[in-house]
PDB file of C-alpha atoms in Angstrom:
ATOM      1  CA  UNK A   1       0.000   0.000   0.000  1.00 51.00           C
ATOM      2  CA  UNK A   2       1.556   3.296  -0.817  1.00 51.00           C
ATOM      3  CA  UNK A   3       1.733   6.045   1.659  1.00 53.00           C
ATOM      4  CA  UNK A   4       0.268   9.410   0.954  1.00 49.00           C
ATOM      5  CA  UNK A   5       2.545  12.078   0.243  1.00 50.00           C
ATOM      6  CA  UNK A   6       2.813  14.628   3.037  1.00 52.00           C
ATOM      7  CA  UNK A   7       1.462  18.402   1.856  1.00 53.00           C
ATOM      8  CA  UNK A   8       4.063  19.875   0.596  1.00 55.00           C
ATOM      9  CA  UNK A   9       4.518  23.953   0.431  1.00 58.00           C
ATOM     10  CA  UNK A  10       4.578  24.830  -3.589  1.00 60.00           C
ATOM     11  CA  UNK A  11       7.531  26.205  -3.748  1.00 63.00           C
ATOM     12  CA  UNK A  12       9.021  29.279  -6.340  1.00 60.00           C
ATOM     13  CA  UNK A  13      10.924  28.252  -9.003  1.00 64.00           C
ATOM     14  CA  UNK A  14      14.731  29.194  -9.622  1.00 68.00           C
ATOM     15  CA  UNK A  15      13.757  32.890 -11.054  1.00 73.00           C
ATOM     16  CA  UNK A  16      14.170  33.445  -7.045  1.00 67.00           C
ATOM     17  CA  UNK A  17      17.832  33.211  -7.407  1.00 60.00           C
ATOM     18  CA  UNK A  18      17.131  35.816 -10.380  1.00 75.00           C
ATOM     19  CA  UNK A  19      15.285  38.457  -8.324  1.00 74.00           C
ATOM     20  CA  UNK A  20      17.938  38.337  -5.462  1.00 66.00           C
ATOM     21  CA  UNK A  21      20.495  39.069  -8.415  1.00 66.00           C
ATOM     22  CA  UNK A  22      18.308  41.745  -9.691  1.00 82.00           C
ATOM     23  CA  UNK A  23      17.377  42.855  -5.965  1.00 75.00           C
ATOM     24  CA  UNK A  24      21.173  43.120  -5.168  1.00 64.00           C
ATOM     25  CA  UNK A  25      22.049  45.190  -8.403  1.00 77.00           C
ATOM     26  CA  UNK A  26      19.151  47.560  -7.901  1.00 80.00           C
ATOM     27  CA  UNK A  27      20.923  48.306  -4.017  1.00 70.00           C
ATOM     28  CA  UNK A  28      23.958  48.757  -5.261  1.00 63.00           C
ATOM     29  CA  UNK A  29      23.182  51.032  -7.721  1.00 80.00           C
ATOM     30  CA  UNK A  30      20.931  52.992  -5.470  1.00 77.00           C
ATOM     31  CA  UNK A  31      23.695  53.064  -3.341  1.00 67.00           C
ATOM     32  CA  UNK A  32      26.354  53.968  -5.555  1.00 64.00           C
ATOM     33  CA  UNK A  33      24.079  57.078  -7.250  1.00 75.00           C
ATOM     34  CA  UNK A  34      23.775  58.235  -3.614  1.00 72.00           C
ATOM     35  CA  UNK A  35      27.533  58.286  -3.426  1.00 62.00           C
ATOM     36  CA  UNK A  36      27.345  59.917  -7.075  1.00 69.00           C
ATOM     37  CA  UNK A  37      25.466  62.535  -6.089  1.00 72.00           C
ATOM     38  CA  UNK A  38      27.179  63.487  -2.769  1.00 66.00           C
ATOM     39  CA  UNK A  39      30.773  63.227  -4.583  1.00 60.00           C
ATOM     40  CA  UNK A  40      28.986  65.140  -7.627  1.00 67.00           C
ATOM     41  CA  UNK A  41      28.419  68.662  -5.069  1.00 60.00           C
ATOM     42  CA  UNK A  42      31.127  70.753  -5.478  1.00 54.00           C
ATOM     43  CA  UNK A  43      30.871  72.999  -1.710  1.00 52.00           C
ATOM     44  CA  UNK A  44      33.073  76.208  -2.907  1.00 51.00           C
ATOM     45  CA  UNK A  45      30.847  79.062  -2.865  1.00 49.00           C
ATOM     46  CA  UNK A  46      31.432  80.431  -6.678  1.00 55.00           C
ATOM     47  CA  UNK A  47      28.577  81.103  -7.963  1.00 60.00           C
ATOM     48  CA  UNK A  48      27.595  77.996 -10.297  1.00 56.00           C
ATOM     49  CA  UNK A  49      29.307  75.491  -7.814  1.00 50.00           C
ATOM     50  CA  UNK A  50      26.640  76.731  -5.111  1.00 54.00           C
ATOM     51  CA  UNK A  51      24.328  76.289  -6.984  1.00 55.00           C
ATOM     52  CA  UNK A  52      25.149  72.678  -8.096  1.00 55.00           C
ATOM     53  CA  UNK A  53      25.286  71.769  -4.073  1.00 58.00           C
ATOM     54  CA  UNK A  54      22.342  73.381  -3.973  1.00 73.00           C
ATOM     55  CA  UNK A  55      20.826  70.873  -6.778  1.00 75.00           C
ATOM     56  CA  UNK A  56      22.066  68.158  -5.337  1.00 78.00           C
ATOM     57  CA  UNK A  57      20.786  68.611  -1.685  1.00 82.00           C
ATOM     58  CA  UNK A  58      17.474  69.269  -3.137  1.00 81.00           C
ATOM     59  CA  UNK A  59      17.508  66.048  -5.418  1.00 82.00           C
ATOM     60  CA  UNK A  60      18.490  63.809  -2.896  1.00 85.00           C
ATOM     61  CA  UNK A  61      15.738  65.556  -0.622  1.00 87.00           C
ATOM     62  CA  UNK A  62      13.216  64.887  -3.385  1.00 85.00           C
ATOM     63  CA  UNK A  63      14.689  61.746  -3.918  1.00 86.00           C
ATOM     64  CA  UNK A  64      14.656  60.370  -0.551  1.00 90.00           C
ATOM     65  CA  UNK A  65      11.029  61.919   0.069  1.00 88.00           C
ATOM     66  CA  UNK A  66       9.652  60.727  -3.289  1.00 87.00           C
ATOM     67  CA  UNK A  67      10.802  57.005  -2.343  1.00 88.00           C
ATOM     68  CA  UNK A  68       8.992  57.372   1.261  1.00 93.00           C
ATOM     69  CA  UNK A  69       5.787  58.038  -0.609  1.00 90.00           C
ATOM     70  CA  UNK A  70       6.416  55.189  -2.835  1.00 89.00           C
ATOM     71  CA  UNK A  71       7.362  52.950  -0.283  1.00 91.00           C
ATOM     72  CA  UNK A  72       3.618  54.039   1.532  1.00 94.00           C
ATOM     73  CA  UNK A  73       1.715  53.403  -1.757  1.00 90.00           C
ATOM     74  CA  UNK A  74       2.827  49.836  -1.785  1.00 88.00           C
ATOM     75  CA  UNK A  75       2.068  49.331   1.590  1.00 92.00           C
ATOM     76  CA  UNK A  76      -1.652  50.495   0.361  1.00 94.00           C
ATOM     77  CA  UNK A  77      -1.121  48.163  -2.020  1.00 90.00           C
ATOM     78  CA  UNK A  78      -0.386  45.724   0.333  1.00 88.00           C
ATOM     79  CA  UNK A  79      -2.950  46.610   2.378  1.00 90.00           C
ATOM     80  CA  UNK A  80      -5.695  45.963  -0.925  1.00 91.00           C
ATOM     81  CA  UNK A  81      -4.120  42.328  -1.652  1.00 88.00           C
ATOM     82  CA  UNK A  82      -4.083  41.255   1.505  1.00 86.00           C
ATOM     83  CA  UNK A  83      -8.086  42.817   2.533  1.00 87.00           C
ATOM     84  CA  UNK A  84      -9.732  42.084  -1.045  1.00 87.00           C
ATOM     85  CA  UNK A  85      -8.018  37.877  -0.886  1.00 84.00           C
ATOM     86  CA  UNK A  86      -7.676  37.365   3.296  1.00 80.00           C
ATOM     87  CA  UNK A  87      -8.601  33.664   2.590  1.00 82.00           C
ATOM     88  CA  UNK A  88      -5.796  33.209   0.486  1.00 83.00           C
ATOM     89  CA  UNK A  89      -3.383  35.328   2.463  1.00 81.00           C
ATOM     90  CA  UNK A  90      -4.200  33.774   5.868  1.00 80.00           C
ATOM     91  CA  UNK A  91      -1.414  31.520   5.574  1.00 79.00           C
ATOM     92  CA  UNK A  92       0.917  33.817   4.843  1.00 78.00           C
ATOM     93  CA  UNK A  93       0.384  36.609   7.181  1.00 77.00           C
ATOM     94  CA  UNK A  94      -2.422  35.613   9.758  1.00 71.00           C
ATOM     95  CA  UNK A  95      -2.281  38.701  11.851  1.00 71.00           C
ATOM     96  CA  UNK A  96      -2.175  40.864   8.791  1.00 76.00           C
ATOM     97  CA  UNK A  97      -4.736  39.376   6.544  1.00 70.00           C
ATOM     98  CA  UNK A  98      -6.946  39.740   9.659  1.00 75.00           C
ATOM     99  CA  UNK A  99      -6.329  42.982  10.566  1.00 78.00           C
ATOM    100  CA  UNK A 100      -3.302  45.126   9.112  1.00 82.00           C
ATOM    101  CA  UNK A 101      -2.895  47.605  11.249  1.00 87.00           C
ATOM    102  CA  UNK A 102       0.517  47.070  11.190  1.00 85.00           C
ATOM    103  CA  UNK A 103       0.980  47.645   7.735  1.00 87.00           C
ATOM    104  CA  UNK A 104      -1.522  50.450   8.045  1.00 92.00           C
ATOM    105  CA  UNK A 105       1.373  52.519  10.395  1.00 93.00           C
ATOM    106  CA  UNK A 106       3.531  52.131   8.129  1.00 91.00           C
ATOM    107  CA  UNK A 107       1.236  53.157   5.160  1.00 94.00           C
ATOM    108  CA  UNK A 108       1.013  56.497   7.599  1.00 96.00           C
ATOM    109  CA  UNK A 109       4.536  56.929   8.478  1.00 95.00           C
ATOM    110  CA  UNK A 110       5.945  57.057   5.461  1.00 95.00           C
ATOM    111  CA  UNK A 111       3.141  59.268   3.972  1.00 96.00           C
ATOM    112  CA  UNK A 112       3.754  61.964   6.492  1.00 96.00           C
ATOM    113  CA  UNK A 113       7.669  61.451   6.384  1.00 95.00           C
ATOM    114  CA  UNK A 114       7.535  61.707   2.805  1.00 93.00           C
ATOM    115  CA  UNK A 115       5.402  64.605   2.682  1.00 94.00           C
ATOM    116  CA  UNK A 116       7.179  66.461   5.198  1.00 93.00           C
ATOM    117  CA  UNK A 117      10.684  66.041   3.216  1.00 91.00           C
ATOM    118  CA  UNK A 118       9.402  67.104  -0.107  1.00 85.00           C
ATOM    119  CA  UNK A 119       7.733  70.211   1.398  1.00 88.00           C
ATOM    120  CA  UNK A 120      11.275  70.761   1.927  1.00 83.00           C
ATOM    121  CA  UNK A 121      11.799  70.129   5.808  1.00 77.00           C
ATOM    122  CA  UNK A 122      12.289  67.182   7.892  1.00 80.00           C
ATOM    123  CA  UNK A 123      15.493  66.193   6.363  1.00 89.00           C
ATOM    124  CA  UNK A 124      16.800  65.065  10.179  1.00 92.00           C
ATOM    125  CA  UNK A 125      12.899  63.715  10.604  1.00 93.00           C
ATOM    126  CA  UNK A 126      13.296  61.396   7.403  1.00 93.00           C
ATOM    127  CA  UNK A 127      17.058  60.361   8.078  1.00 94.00           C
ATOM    128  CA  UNK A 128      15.591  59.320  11.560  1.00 95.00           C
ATOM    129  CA  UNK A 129      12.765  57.189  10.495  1.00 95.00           C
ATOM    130  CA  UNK A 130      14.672  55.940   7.146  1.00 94.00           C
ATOM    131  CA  UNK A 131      17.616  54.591   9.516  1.00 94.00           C
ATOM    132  CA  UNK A 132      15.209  52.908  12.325  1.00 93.00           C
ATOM    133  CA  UNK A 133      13.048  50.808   8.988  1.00 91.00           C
ATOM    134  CA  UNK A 134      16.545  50.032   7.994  1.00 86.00           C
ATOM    135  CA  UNK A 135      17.905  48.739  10.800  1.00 87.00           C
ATOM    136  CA  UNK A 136      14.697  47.395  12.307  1.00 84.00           C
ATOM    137  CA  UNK A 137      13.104  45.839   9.582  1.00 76.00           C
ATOM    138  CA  UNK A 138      16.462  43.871   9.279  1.00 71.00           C
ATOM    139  CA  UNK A 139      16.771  42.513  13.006  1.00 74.00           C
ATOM    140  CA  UNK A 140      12.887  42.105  13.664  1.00 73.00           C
ATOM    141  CA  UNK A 141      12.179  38.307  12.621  1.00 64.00           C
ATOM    142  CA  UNK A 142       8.677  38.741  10.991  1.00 66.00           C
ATOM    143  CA  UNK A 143      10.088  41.525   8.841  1.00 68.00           C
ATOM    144  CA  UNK A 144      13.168  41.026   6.004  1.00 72.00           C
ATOM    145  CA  UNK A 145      13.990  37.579   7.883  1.00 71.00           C
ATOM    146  CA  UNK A 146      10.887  35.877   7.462  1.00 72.00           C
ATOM    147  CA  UNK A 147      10.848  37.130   3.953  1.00 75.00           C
ATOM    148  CA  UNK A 148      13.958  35.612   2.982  1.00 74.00           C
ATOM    149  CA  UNK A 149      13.671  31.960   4.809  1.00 73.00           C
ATOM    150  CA  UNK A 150      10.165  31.442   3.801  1.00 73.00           C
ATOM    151  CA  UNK A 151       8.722  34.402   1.597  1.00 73.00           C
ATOM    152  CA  UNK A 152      10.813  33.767  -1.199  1.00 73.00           C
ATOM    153  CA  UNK A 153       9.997  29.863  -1.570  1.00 76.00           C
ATOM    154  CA  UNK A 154       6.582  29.613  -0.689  1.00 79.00           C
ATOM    155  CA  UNK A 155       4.655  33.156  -0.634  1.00 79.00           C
ATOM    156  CA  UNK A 156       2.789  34.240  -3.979  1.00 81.00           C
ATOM    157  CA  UNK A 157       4.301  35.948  -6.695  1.00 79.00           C
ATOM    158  CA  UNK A 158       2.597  39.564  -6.000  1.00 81.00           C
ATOM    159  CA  UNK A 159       3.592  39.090  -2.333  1.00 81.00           C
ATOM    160  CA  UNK A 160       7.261  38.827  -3.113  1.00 80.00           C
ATOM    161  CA  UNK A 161       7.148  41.333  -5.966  1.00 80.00           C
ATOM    162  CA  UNK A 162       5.287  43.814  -3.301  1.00 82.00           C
ATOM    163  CA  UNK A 163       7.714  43.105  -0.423  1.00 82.00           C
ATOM    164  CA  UNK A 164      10.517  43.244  -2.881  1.00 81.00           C
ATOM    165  CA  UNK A 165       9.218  46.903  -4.059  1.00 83.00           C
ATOM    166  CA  UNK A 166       9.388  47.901  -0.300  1.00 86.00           C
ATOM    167  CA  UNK A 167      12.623  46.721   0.025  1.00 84.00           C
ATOM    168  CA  UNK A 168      13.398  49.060  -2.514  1.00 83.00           C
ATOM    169  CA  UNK A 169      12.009  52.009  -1.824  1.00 86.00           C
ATOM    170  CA  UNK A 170      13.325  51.936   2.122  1.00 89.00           C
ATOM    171  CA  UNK A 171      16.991  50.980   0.600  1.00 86.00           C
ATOM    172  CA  UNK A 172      16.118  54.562  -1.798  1.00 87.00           C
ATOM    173  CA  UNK A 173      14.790  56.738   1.060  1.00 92.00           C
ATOM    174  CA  UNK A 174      17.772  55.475   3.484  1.00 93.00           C
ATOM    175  CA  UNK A 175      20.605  56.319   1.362  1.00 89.00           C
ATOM    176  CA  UNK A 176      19.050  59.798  -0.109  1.00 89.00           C
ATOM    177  CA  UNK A 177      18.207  60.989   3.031  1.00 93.00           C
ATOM    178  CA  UNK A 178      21.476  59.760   4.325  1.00 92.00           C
ATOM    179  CA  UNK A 179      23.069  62.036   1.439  1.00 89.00           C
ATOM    180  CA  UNK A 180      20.804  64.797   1.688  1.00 89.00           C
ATOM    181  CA  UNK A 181      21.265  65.230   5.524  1.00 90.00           C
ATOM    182  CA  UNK A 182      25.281  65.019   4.265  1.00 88.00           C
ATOM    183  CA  UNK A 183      24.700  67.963   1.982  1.00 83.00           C
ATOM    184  CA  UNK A 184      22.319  70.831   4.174  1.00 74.00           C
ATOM    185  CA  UNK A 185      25.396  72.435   5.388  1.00 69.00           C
ATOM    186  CA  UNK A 186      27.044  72.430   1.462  1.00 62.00           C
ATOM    187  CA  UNK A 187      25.639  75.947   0.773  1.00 55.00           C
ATOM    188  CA  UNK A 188      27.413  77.262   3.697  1.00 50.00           C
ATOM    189  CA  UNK A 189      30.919  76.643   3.084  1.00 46.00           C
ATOM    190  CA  UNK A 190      33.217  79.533   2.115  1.00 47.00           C
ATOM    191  CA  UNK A 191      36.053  79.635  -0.147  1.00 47.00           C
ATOM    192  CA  UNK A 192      39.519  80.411   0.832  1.00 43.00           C
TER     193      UNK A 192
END
């Protein structure tokens, strides 16, 4: 008599390995046009070179405050999937699907830290919040951890594309507002 075969998890195929490749070359090249910019603001008070520093403050600003926004419409986003399918979702996320208010903070947070930046303060505000979602959402086990040991296998395709697209807009916001902060004393420098 043959024995039934345990229920397995469906599992993603190898195009995982792909969008860690692809998630990994989008970071790095986040990171390294942060660096761009910063090393691209020339701080000597001529006229044209302030206002290059100038520009760049203000893009990375924009940048960093644009990519909070983003990072709350996917949580919304989130928010729909997981509300308009709970059934489905239940497995995945039980607390969420049931109620999201967790996701819903964040939805908030990043809304009002992304508005505040692009109205052109909070700079210190968004470098605040932008470092704790870094560092938090990587030490916090039902965060980026859980994602990577069992998201990526067994979680639904639009799950993993949405958590991947809020991976990438807190990787933006973090290292804009990381550059912009850098930059709001660039106007200020005299020349010799």
């Amino acid at each position: 008599m043959a024995k039934a075969a345990p229920h397995a998890q469906p599992t993603n195929d190898g195009g995982i390995v792909v969008a860690l490749v692809l998630l990994v070359a989008a970071l790095a090249s986040i990171f390294f046009g942060a660096v761009a910019l910063y090393a691209s603001a020339d701080i000597v008070l001529t006229s044209e070179q302030k206002q290059k520093s100038v520009r760049a403050r203000r893009l990375a600003r924009l940048l960093s405050g644009w990519a909070n926004v983003g990072n709350a419409a996917v949580h919304g986003l989130l928010i729909i999937m997981l509300v308009t399918d709970s059934e489905r979702y239940k497995q995945f996320f039980p607390d969420e699907a049931e109620m999201p208010l967790g996701t819903a903070f964040m939805l908030v947070l990043n809304l009002l830290v992304g508005r505040c930046t692009l109205k052109g303060g909070g700079i210190v505000l968004a470098l605040i919040w932008n470092s704790f979602v870094a560092v938090a959402g990587s030490l916090i086990p039902v965060v980026w951890p859980k994602f990577l040991d069992v998201g990526m296998i067994t979680w639904p395709y639009l799950a993993v594309f949405l958590w991947l697209s809020i991976f990438a807009f807190e990787s933006f916001a973090f290292f804009f507002s990381v550059v912009a902060f850098a930059l709001k004393d660039a106007h200020a420098v005299k020349e010799d």
